Amino acid sequence: MKILVLNSGSSSLKCCLYEIGETLPSAVPKALWEWAVDWTHRAGLAEITLKTAHGAALKSETTAQTQTEVMGYMLEQLCQGETQAIAQLSEIDVVGHRVVHGGTQYRESERVTAEVKQAIADLACFAPLHNPINLEGIETIEQILGDVPQVAVFDTAFHRQIPLAATVYPGPYAWYEQGIQRYGFHGISHQYCAERAAQLLERPLDDLRLIVCHLGNGCSVSAIRHGHSVDTTMGFTPLEGLMMGTRSGSVDPGILIYLLRQAGYSPDQLEDILNRKSGLKGISGLSADMRQITEAAAAGNSRAQLAFDLFIHRLRASIGAVLLSLDRLDALIFTAGIGENSALVRAAACDALDVWGIKLDSQLNDASPVDQDIAHAESRSRVLVIHTQEDWAIAQDCWRILSPGSIGAVER
Ligand code: ADP
């Protein structure tokens, strides 16, 4: 089965093609073809990177501003020239989409129907930067590939079994009735890491108690018991919780009332500040990139040091908070750009966990681990670094749903 996976964000589009045979492989196979478009580096230009399993590569730029414009070009490259991976588009059996918000309706991946599309559109009020783009991706595929089966894999689905006490905000109960509740995000990554941890630890997922720290541009921590998320730091929107690259994470809501009332801010200005001018970038005044923050801090830049210290303080506090939703901890997992690559962040986070008997092996931590246990032999819990593979997780759900004998929806 040839599976095209689309992962579209507000300023990037990633796409890859996998082929899965009659059984799911236990190791992640190499994608036949990978494509990435990034609109963030140069104003008015999108940078395109393309590579194939056979080593062909292409780097180019386009003035195309929407994913619909870019996707037509992208699908042409899939079938022709040096970067060709298939003879014709009709070879694609299914297209899987990462959809950010599935609301309360979807606790599993779903085959796209008119009803699913309507639900994604209706939920755009909760995820205005993401759901409309996700829907545009689905509709563009319909225009280009006709009635090829499509599957929506929701970032909120993995958190749908979080108990009510961790779901409802302590405002008026009417909020909850209006859908103002904690949804949680990054679920595809948290779930993938939990499943991979079970493989690495050679234990059934159902028996494990895990904490996953997804630390990328967006950051969230989740606690996992019996293979389900039981608490997570992101809430109604992906703004809650940890400090992030440009997002503030949780702040006292009184600050927002103060700024609206006393400083004359508009809702749009607040949204811009909280999403794009806060976090590592806002505090350091330098960069949202942890590499630049740690370099500048090491060179004596005090605001970069403060940004790093704040990031760690909040990460430790969140690990501590979700830990109390578990009755023990089998493994603490670090994933995504910062979690996978920053030995400094992992060491600083784990420093505070000594009190619970969780200890890193500093040599293993410093040796660029991938899908590896980096805990000290005497540590009470394992500490794993896992390379998150959201696209592969989406491809697997497509395979499960489309394989003969499936019933159209899947709970992993
Ligand atoms: P996204 O959330 O957009 O998928 P990633 O998971 O790729 O992002 O994470 C991107 C972030 O990872 C970068 O902004 C940077 O802060 C961080 N990062 C990447 N490589 C390193 C590294 N070697 N050391 C520290 N941080 C890194």
CSV table of C-alpha atoms and ligand atoms in Angstrom, one decimal:
chain,number,residue,atom,x,y,z
A,1,MET,CA,0.0,0.0,0.0
A,2,LYS,CA,1.4,3.4,-1.0
A,3,ILE,CA,0.6,6.0,1.6
A,4,LEU,CA,1.1,9.8,1.1
A,5,VAL,CA,1.3,11.6,4.4
A,6,LEU,CA,0.7,15.4,4.6
A,7,ASN,CA,1.7,17.3,7.7
A,8,SER,CA,0.8,21.0,7.2
A,9,GLY,CA,1.5,23.8,9.7
A,10,SER,CA,0.9,27.5,9.6
A,11,SER,CA,4.2,28.2,7.9
A,12,SER,CA,5.5,24.8,6.7
A,13,LEU,CA,4.3,21.8,4.8
A,14,LYS,CA,5.9,18.3,5.1
A,15,CYS,CA,4.9,15.4,2.9
A,16,CYS,CA,6.2,11.9,2.5
A,17,LEU,CA,5.4,8.7,0.7
A,18,TYR,CA,5.7,5.3,2.5
A,19,GLU,CA,5.1,1.8,1.1
A,20,ILE,CA,3.8,-0.8,3.5
A,21,GLY,CA,3.3,-4.5,2.5
A,22,GLU,CA,0.9,-7.0,4.1
A,23,THR,CA,2.2,-6.7,7.6
A,24,LEU,CA,3.4,-3.6,9.5
A,25,PRO,CA,7.2,-3.6,9.8
A,26,SER,CA,8.5,-3.3,13.4
A,27,ALA,CA,11.2,-0.9,12.4
A,28,VAL,CA,10.4,2.4,10.7
A,29,PRO,CA,11.1,2.0,7.0
A,30,LYS,CA,12.7,4.7,4.9
A,31,ALA,CA,10.2,7.0,3.2
A,32,LEU,CA,10.3,6.5,-0.6
A,33,TRP,CA,10.1,10.3,-1.0
A,34,GLU,CA,10.1,13.3,1.3
A,35,TRP,CA,9.2,16.9,0.6
A,36,ALA,CA,9.3,19.9,2.9
A,37,VAL,CA,8.3,23.5,2.2
A,38,ASP,CA,9.2,26.3,4.6
A,39,TRP,CA,7.8,29.8,4.4
A,40,THR,CA,9.6,31.2,7.5
A,41,HIS,CA,13.1,31.9,6.3
A,42,ARG,CA,12.6,34.5,3.5
A,43,ALA,CA,9.7,36.9,3.1
A,44,GLY,CA,7.6,36.1,0.1
A,45,LEU,CA,9.5,32.9,-0.8
A,46,ALA,CA,9.0,29.3,0.1
A,47,GLU,CA,12.1,27.0,0.4
A,48,ILE,CA,11.5,23.5,-0.9
A,49,THR,CA,13.6,20.5,0.0
A,50,LEU,CA,13.0,17.2,-1.6
A,51,LYS,CA,14.7,13.8,-1.3
A,52,THR,CA,14.1,10.3,-2.4
A,53,ALA,CA,15.0,6.9,-1.0
A,54,HIS,CA,17.4,6.5,-3.9
A,55,GLY,CA,19.4,9.6,-2.9
A,56,ALA,CA,18.0,12.1,-5.4
A,57,ALA,CA,17.7,15.5,-3.9
A,58,LEU,CA,16.4,18.9,-4.9
A,59,LYS,CA,16.5,22.3,-3.3
A,60,SER,CA,14.5,25.1,-4.8
A,61,GLU,CA,12.4,28.2,-4.1
A,62,THR,CA,9.0,29.2,-5.1
A,63,THR,CA,6.9,32.4,-4.8
A,64,ALA,CA,3.8,30.2,-4.2
A,65,GLN,CA,2.1,31.4,-1.1
A,66,THR,CA,-0.5,28.7,-0.4
A,67,GLN,CA,-0.2,25.0,0.1
A,68,THR,CA,-2.7,24.5,-2.7
A,69,GLU,CA,-0.4,26.2,-5.2
A,70,VAL,CA,2.6,24.3,-3.9
A,71,MET,CA,1.0,20.9,-3.7
A,72,GLY,CA,0.3,20.8,-7.5
A,73,TYR,CA,4.0,21.3,-8.2
A,74,MET,CA,5.0,18.9,-5.5
A,75,LEU,CA,2.8,16.1,-6.9
A,76,GLU,CA,4.3,16.7,-10.3
A,77,GLN,CA,7.8,16.1,-8.9
A,78,LEU,CA,6.6,12.8,-7.4
A,79,CYS,CA,5.9,11.4,-10.9
A,80,GLN,CA,8.6,12.8,-13.1
A,81,GLY,CA,12.2,13.9,-13.5
A,82,GLU,CA,15.1,13.0,-11.2
A,83,THR,CA,13.0,13.0,-8.1
A,84,GLN,CA,10.3,10.6,-9.5
A,85,ALA,CA,9.2,7.9,-7.0
A,86,ILE,CA,6.1,6.6,-8.7
A,87,ALA,CA,4.9,6.4,-12.4
A,88,GLN,CA,1.5,8.0,-11.8
A,89,LEU,CA,-0.5,9.5,-9.1
A,90,SER,CA,-3.1,6.7,-9.3
A,91,GLU,CA,-0.6,4.5,-7.5
A,92,ILE,CA,-1.3,6.4,-4.3
A,93,ASP,CA,-3.7,4.2,-2.3
A,94,VAL,CA,-4.4,6.6,0.6
A,95,VAL,CA,-3.5,10.0,1.9
A,96,GLY,CA,-3.1,10.6,5.6
A,97,HIS,CA,-3.4,14.1,7.2
A,98,ARG,CA,-2.2,15.3,10.5
A,99,VAL,CA,-5.3,17.3,11.8
A,100,VAL,CA,-4.6,19.4,14.8
A,101,HIS,CA,-8.0,19.6,16.4
A,102,GLY,CA,-10.5,16.8,16.6
A,103,GLY,CA,-12.6,18.2,19.5
A,104,THR,CA,-14.4,15.9,21.8
A,105,GLN,CA,-15.8,13.9,18.9
A,106,TYR,CA,-12.7,12.0,17.7
A,107,ARG,CA,-10.7,9.8,20.0
A,108,GLU,CA,-9.3,7.8,17.1
A,109,SER,CA,-8.2,8.3,13.5
A,110,GLU,CA,-11.0,8.5,11.0
A,111,ARG,CA,-11.5,8.0,7.3
A,112,VAL,CA,-12.4,11.4,5.8
A,113,THR,CA,-16.1,11.8,4.9
A,114,ALA,CA,-18.2,14.9,4.4
A,115,GLU,CA,-19.1,14.7,8.1
A,116,VAL,CA,-15.4,14.6,9.2
A,117,LYS,CA,-14.6,17.5,6.9
A,118,GLN,CA,-17.5,19.5,8.5
A,119,ALA,CA,-16.3,18.7,12.0
A,120,ILE,CA,-12.7,19.9,11.1
A,121,ALA,CA,-14.2,23.1,9.7
A,122,ASP,CA,-16.4,23.6,12.8
A,123,LEU,CA,-13.4,23.2,15.0
A,124,ALA,CA,-11.5,25.9,13.2
A,125,CYS,CA,-12.8,28.4,15.9
A,126,PHE,CA,-10.7,26.5,18.4
A,127,ALA,CA,-7.6,26.1,16.2
A,128,PRO,CA,-7.7,29.0,13.7
A,129,LEU,CA,-4.1,28.6,12.6
A,130,HIS,CA,-4.3,24.9,11.9
A,131,ASN,CA,-7.7,23.3,11.1
A,132,PRO,CA,-8.4,25.5,8.1
A,133,ILE,CA,-5.0,24.6,6.6
A,134,ASN,CA,-5.6,20.9,7.4
A,135,LEU,CA,-9.0,21.1,5.6
A,136,GLU,CA,-7.4,22.9,2.6
A,137,GLY,CA,-4.9,20.0,2.3
A,138,ILE,CA,-7.7,17.5,2.3
A,139,GLU,CA,-9.7,19.5,-0.4
A,140,THR,CA,-6.6,20.0,-2.5
A,141,ILE,CA,-6.0,16.3,-2.6
A,142,GLU,CA,-9.7,15.8,-3.6
A,143,GLN,CA,-9.2,18.2,-6.5
A,144,ILE,CA,-5.9,16.6,-7.7
A,145,LEU,CA,-6.4,12.9,-6.8
A,146,GLY,CA,-10.2,12.6,-7.0
A,147,ASP,CA,-11.8,10.1,-4.6
A,148,VAL,CA,-8.6,8.5,-3.2
A,149,PRO,CA,-9.3,7.4,0.4
A,150,GLN,CA,-8.1,10.0,2.9
A,151,VAL,CA,-7.5,9.6,6.7
A,152,ALA,CA,-7.5,12.3,9.4
A,153,VAL,CA,-5.2,11.6,12.3
A,154,PHE,CA,-6.0,14.0,15.1
A,155,ASP,CA,-3.4,15.5,17.4
A,156,THR,CA,-6.0,15.7,20.2
A,157,ALA,CA,-7.2,12.1,20.0
A,158,PHE,CA,-4.6,10.5,22.2
A,159,HIS,CA,-5.7,12.8,25.1
A,160,ARG,CA,-9.4,12.0,24.9
A,161,GLN,CA,-9.3,9.7,27.9
A,162,ILE,CA,-7.8,12.2,30.3
A,163,PRO,CA,-10.0,12.1,33.4
A,164,LEU,CA,-12.6,14.9,33.9
A,165,ALA,CA,-10.7,16.4,36.8
A,166,ALA,CA,-7.8,17.2,34.5
A,167,THR,CA,-10.0,18.2,31.6
A,168,VAL,CA,-12.4,20.7,33.0
A,169,TYR,CA,-11.2,24.3,33.8
A,170,PRO,CA,-12.3,25.6,37.2
A,171,GLY,CA,-14.3,28.5,35.6
A,172,PRO,CA,-18.1,28.4,35.4
A,173,TYR,CA,-19.4,24.9,34.4
A,174,ALA,CA,-21.0,26.6,31.4
A,175,TRP,CA,-17.4,26.9,29.9
A,176,TYR,CA,-17.2,23.1,29.8
A,177,GLU,CA,-20.7,22.9,28.2
A,178,GLN,CA,-19.5,25.3,25.5
A,179,GLY,CA,-16.4,23.2,24.7
A,180,ILE,CA,-14.0,25.3,26.7
A,181,GLN,CA,-12.0,22.5,28.2
A,182,ARG,CA,-8.5,21.0,28.1
A,183,TYR,CA,-7.9,19.1,24.8
A,184,GLY,CA,-4.1,18.6,24.8
A,185,PHE,CA,-2.0,18.5,21.6
A,186,HIS,CA,1.1,16.7,20.1
A,187,GLY,CA,-0.9,13.5,20.7
A,188,ILE,CA,0.5,11.7,17.6
A,189,SER,CA,4.1,12.3,18.9
A,190,HIS,CA,3.2,11.4,22.5
A,191,GLN,CA,1.5,8.2,21.4
A,192,TYR,CA,4.3,7.2,19.0
A,193,CYS,CA,6.9,7.7,21.8
A,194,ALA,CA,4.9,5.6,24.2
A,195,GLU,CA,4.7,2.8,21.7
A,196,ARG,CA,8.4,3.0,20.8
A,197,ALA,CA,9.2,3.1,24.5
A,198,ALA,CA,7.4,-0.2,25.0
A,199,GLN,CA,9.4,-1.7,22.1
A,200,LEU,CA,12.7,-0.4,23.6
A,201,LEU,CA,11.9,-1.6,27.1
A,202,GLU,CA,10.5,-4.9,25.8
A,203,ARG,CA,7.4,-4.6,28.0
A,204,PRO,CA,3.7,-4.3,27.1
A,205,LEU,CA,2.6,-0.7,26.8
A,206,ASP,CA,-0.4,-1.5,28.9
A,207,ASP,CA,1.9,-2.1,31.9
A,208,LEU,CA,3.9,1.1,31.6
A,209,ARG,CA,3.8,4.4,33.4
A,210,LEU,CA,5.5,7.0,31.2
A,211,ILE,CA,6.2,10.7,31.0
A,212,VAL,CA,6.9,12.1,27.5
A,213,CYS,CA,8.5,15.5,27.2
A,214,HIS,CA,7.9,16.7,23.6
A,215,LEU,CA,10.3,19.7,23.3
A,216,GLY,CA,10.4,21.3,19.8
A,217,ASN,CA,9.2,24.7,18.7
A,218,GLY,CA,6.1,23.8,20.6
A,219,CYS,CA,6.6,22.0,23.9
A,220,SER,CA,4.3,19.7,26.0
A,221,VAL,CA,4.6,17.1,28.6
A,222,SER,CA,2.2,14.2,29.1
A,223,ALA,CA,1.7,11.4,31.6
A,224,ILE,CA,0.7,8.0,30.1
A,225,ARG,CA,-0.8,5.1,31.9
A,226,HIS,CA,-2.2,1.9,30.3
A,227,GLY,CA,-1.3,3.3,26.9
A,228,HIS,CA,-3.4,6.5,27.3
A,229,SER,CA,-2.6,10.0,28.2
A,230,VAL,CA,-3.9,10.8,31.7
A,231,ASP,CA,-2.6,14.4,31.9
A,232,THR,CA,-0.9,16.8,29.6
A,233,THR,CA,0.3,20.4,29.8
A,234,MET,CA,-1.3,21.9,26.7
A,235,GLY,CA,-5.0,22.7,27.2
A,236,PHE,CA,-7.8,24.5,25.3
A,237,THR,CA,-5.1,25.7,22.9
A,238,PRO,CA,-1.4,24.8,22.3
A,239,LEU,CA,-0.6,27.9,24.3
A,240,GLU,CA,-1.0,26.4,27.8
A,241,GLY,CA,1.8,24.8,29.8
A,242,LEU,CA,5.5,25.0,29.1
A,243,MET,CA,7.5,27.9,27.9
A,244,MET,CA,8.2,27.4,24.2
A,245,GLY,CA,10.2,28.9,21.3
A,246,THR,CA,8.0,31.9,20.7
A,247,ARG,CA,4.9,31.0,22.9
A,248,SER,CA,4.6,32.0,26.5
A,249,GLY,CA,3.0,28.9,27.9
A,250,SER,CA,0.9,29.4,31.0
A,251,VAL,CA,0.7,33.0,32.4
A,252,ASP,CA,-1.6,34.5,35.0
A,253,PRO,CA,-4.8,35.3,33.1
A,254,GLY,CA,-4.9,38.5,35.2
A,255,ILE,CA,-2.0,39.8,33.1
A,256,LEU,CA,-4.2,39.6,30.0
A,257,ILE,CA,-7.0,41.5,31.7
A,258,TYR,CA,-4.5,44.1,32.9
A,259,LEU,CA,-3.1,44.6,29.3
A,260,LEU,CA,-6.6,44.8,27.8
A,261,ARG,CA,-7.9,47.3,30.3
A,262,GLN,CA,-4.9,49.4,31.3
A,263,ALA,CA,-2.6,49.3,28.3
A,264,GLY,CA,-5.3,49.3,25.5
A,265,TYR,CA,-4.2,46.0,23.8
A,266,SER,CA,-6.5,44.5,21.3
A,267,PRO,CA,-7.2,40.7,21.2
A,268,ASP,CA,-5.1,40.4,18.0
A,269,GLN,CA,-2.1,42.1,19.7
A,270,LEU,CA,-2.4,39.8,22.7
A,271,GLU,CA,-2.6,36.8,20.4
A,272,ASP,CA,0.5,38.0,18.5
A,273,ILE,CA,2.5,38.6,21.7
A,274,LEU,CA,1.6,35.3,23.4
A,275,ASN,CA,2.2,33.2,20.2
A,276,ARG,CA,5.1,34.9,18.5
A,277,LYS,CA,6.9,37.3,20.8
A,278,SER,CA,7.2,35.4,24.0
A,279,GLY,CA,9.0,32.3,25.2
A,280,LEU,CA,12.7,31.8,24.5
A,281,LYS,CA,12.6,34.6,21.9
A,282,GLY,CA,10.6,37.0,24.1
A,283,ILE,CA,12.8,36.6,27.2
A,284,SER,CA,16.2,36.5,25.4
A,285,GLY,CA,15.4,39.1,22.8
A,286,LEU,CA,17.7,37.0,20.6
A,287,SER,CA,16.2,33.8,19.2
A,288,ALA,CA,13.6,31.1,19.6
A,289,ASP,CA,16.2,28.5,18.8
A,290,MET,CA,17.6,26.6,21.9
A,291,ARG,CA,21.0,26.2,20.1
A,292,GLN,CA,21.4,30.0,20.0
A,293,ILE,CA,20.1,30.4,23.5
A,294,THR,CA,22.6,28.0,25.0
A,295,GLU,CA,25.5,29.4,22.9
A,296,ALA,CA,24.7,33.0,24.0
A,297,ALA,CA,24.2,31.9,27.6
A,298,ALA,CA,27.6,30.2,27.6
A,299,ALA,CA,29.2,33.4,26.2
A,300,GLY,CA,27.8,35.4,29.2
A,301,ASN,CA,24.5,36.8,27.7
A,302,SER,CA,22.4,37.2,30.9
A,303,ARG,CA,19.0,37.4,29.1
A,304,ALA,CA,19.8,34.2,27.2
A,305,GLN,CA,20.7,32.5,30.5
A,306,LEU,CA,17.4,33.7,32.1
A,307,ALA,CA,15.5,32.3,29.1
A,308,PHE,CA,17.2,28.9,29.6
A,309,ASP,CA,16.7,28.9,33.3
A,310,LEU,CA,13.0,29.8,32.9
A,311,PHE,CA,12.6,27.0,30.3
A,312,ILE,CA,14.1,24.5,32.7
A,313,HIS,CA,12.2,25.7,35.7
A,314,ARG,CA,8.9,25.3,33.9
A,315,LEU,CA,9.9,22.0,32.5
A,316,ARG,CA,10.8,20.6,35.9
A,317,ALA,CA,7.6,22.0,37.4
A,318,SER,CA,5.5,20.3,34.7
A,319,ILE,CA,7.2,17.0,35.0
A,320,GLY,CA,6.6,17.1,38.7
A,321,ALA,CA,3.0,18.0,38.2
A,322,VAL,CA,2.1,15.2,35.7
A,323,LEU,CA,4.2,12.7,37.7
A,324,LEU,CA,1.6,12.9,40.4
A,325,SER,CA,-1.0,11.5,38.0
A,326,LEU,CA,1.0,8.2,38.0
A,327,ASP,CA,1.5,5.7,40.7
A,328,ARG,CA,5.1,5.1,39.6
A,329,LEU,CA,7.3,6.1,36.7
A,330,ASP,CA,8.9,3.4,34.4
A,331,ALA,CA,10.4,5.9,31.9
A,332,LEU,CA,10.9,9.6,31.3
A,333,ILE,CA,11.1,10.2,27.6
A,334,PHE,CA,12.7,13.2,25.7
A,335,THR,CA,11.7,13.8,22.1
A,336,ALA,CA,11.5,16.5,19.3
A,337,GLY,CA,14.2,19.0,18.3
A,338,ILE,CA,15.3,20.1,21.8
A,339,GLY,CA,14.5,16.9,23.6
A,340,GLU,CA,16.4,14.8,21.1
A,341,ASN,CA,19.4,17.1,20.6
A,342,SER,CA,20.0,19.1,23.8
A,343,ALA,CA,22.0,17.1,26.3
A,344,LEU,CA,22.1,20.3,28.4
A,345,VAL,CA,18.4,20.5,28.7
A,346,ARG,CA,18.0,16.8,29.5
A,347,ALA,CA,20.7,17.0,32.2
A,348,ALA,CA,19.2,20.2,33.7
A,349,ALA,CA,15.7,18.7,33.8
A,350,CYS,CA,16.9,15.4,35.3
A,351,ASP,CA,19.0,17.2,38.0
A,352,ALA,CA,15.9,18.0,39.8
A,353,LEU,CA,14.6,14.4,39.7
A,354,ASP,CA,17.4,13.0,41.8
A,355,VAL,CA,15.1,13.4,44.7
A,356,TRP,CA,12.9,10.6,43.1
A,357,GLY,CA,15.9,8.5,42.4
A,358,ILE,CA,16.0,9.3,38.7
A,359,LYS,CA,19.6,9.7,37.4
A,360,LEU,CA,21.2,10.2,34.1
A,361,ASP,CA,24.3,8.5,32.8
A,362,SER,CA,26.1,11.7,31.7
A,363,GLN,CA,28.3,9.9,29.2
A,364,LEU,CA,25.3,8.3,27.5
A,365,ASN,CA,23.5,11.6,27.6
A,366,ASP,CA,26.3,13.4,25.9
A,367,ALA,CA,26.8,10.8,23.1
A,368,SER,CA,23.9,12.0,20.8
A,369,PRO,CA,21.6,9.1,21.8
A,370,VAL,CA,18.8,8.0,19.4
A,371,ASP,CA,16.1,5.6,20.6
A,372,GLN,CA,18.2,4.8,23.6
A,373,ASP,CA,18.1,4.5,27.4
A,374,ILE,CA,20.4,7.1,28.9
A,375,ALA,CA,19.6,6.4,32.6
A,376,HIS,CA,22.3,5.6,35.1
A,377,ALA,CA,22.3,1.9,36.0
A,378,GLU,CA,21.1,2.7,39.5
A,379,SER,CA,18.3,5.0,38.4
A,380,ARG,CA,14.8,4.0,39.6
A,381,SER,CA,13.3,4.9,36.2
A,382,ARG,CA,14.6,4.6,32.7
A,383,VAL,CA,15.3,7.8,30.8
A,384,LEU,CA,14.8,7.4,27.0
A,385,VAL,CA,15.6,9.7,24.1
A,386,ILE,CA,13.3,8.8,21.2
A,387,HIS,CA,13.3,10.3,17.7
A,388,THR,CA,9.6,11.1,17.2
A,389,GLN,CA,8.2,9.9,13.9
A,390,GLU,CA,4.8,11.5,13.5
A,391,ASP,CA,4.6,10.9,9.7
A,392,TRP,CA,5.2,7.2,10.2
A,393,ALA,CA,2.6,7.1,13.0
A,394,ILE,CA,0.1,8.7,10.5
A,395,ALA,CA,1.1,6.2,7.8
A,396,GLN,CA,0.5,3.3,10.2
A,397,ASP,CA,-3.0,4.5,11.0
A,398,CYS,CA,-3.8,4.8,7.3
A,399,TRP,CA,-2.6,1.2,6.8
A,400,ARG,CA,-4.7,-0.1,9.8
A,401,ILE,CA,-7.8,1.7,8.5
A,402,LEU,CA,-7.4,0.7,4.8
A,403,SER,CA,-6.2,-2.9,5.3
A,404,PRO,CA,-8.7,-5.6,4.3
A,405,GLY,CA,-10.8,-6.5,7.3
A,406,SER,CA,-10.6,-3.1,9.0
A,407,ILE,CA,-13.7,-1.4,10.1
A,408,GLY,CA,-12.9,2.2,9.1
A,409,ALA,CA,-11.7,3.7,12.3
A,410,VAL,CA,-8.7,2.8,14.5
A,411,GLU,CA,-7.7,3.3,18.1
A,412,ARG,CA,-4.0,2.4,18.4
B,1,ADP,P1,8.7,21.5,15.4
B,1,ADP,O1,8.0,21.6,16.8
B,1,ADP,O2,8.5,22.7,14.6
B,1,ADP,O3,8.5,20.2,14.7
B,1,ADP,P2,11.3,20.5,16.0
B,1,ADP,O4,10.9,19.4,16.8
B,1,ADP,O5,12.1,20.3,14.8
B,1,ADP,O6,10.2,21.6,15.7
B,1,ADP,O7,12.3,21.4,17.0
B,1,ADP,C1,12.9,22.6,16.6
B,1,ADP,C2,13.7,23.2,17.7
B,1,ADP,O8,14.6,22.2,18.1
B,1,ADP,C3,14.6,24.3,17.2
B,1,ADP,O9,13.9,25.5,17.2
B,1,ADP,C4,15.7,24.3,18.2
B,1,ADP,O10,15.3,25.1,19.3
B,1,ADP,C5,15.8,22.9,18.7
B,1,ADP,N1,17.0,22.2,18.3
B,1,ADP,C6,17.3,21.5,17.2
B,1,ADP,N2,18.5,21.0,17.2
B,1,ADP,C7,19.0,21.3,18.4
B,1,ADP,C8,20.3,21.1,19.1
B,1,ADP,N3,21.3,20.5,18.5
B,1,ADP,N4,20.4,21.6,20.3
B,1,ADP,C9,19.4,22.3,20.9
B,1,ADP,N5,18.2,22.5,20.4
B,1,ADP,C10,18.0,22.1,19.1
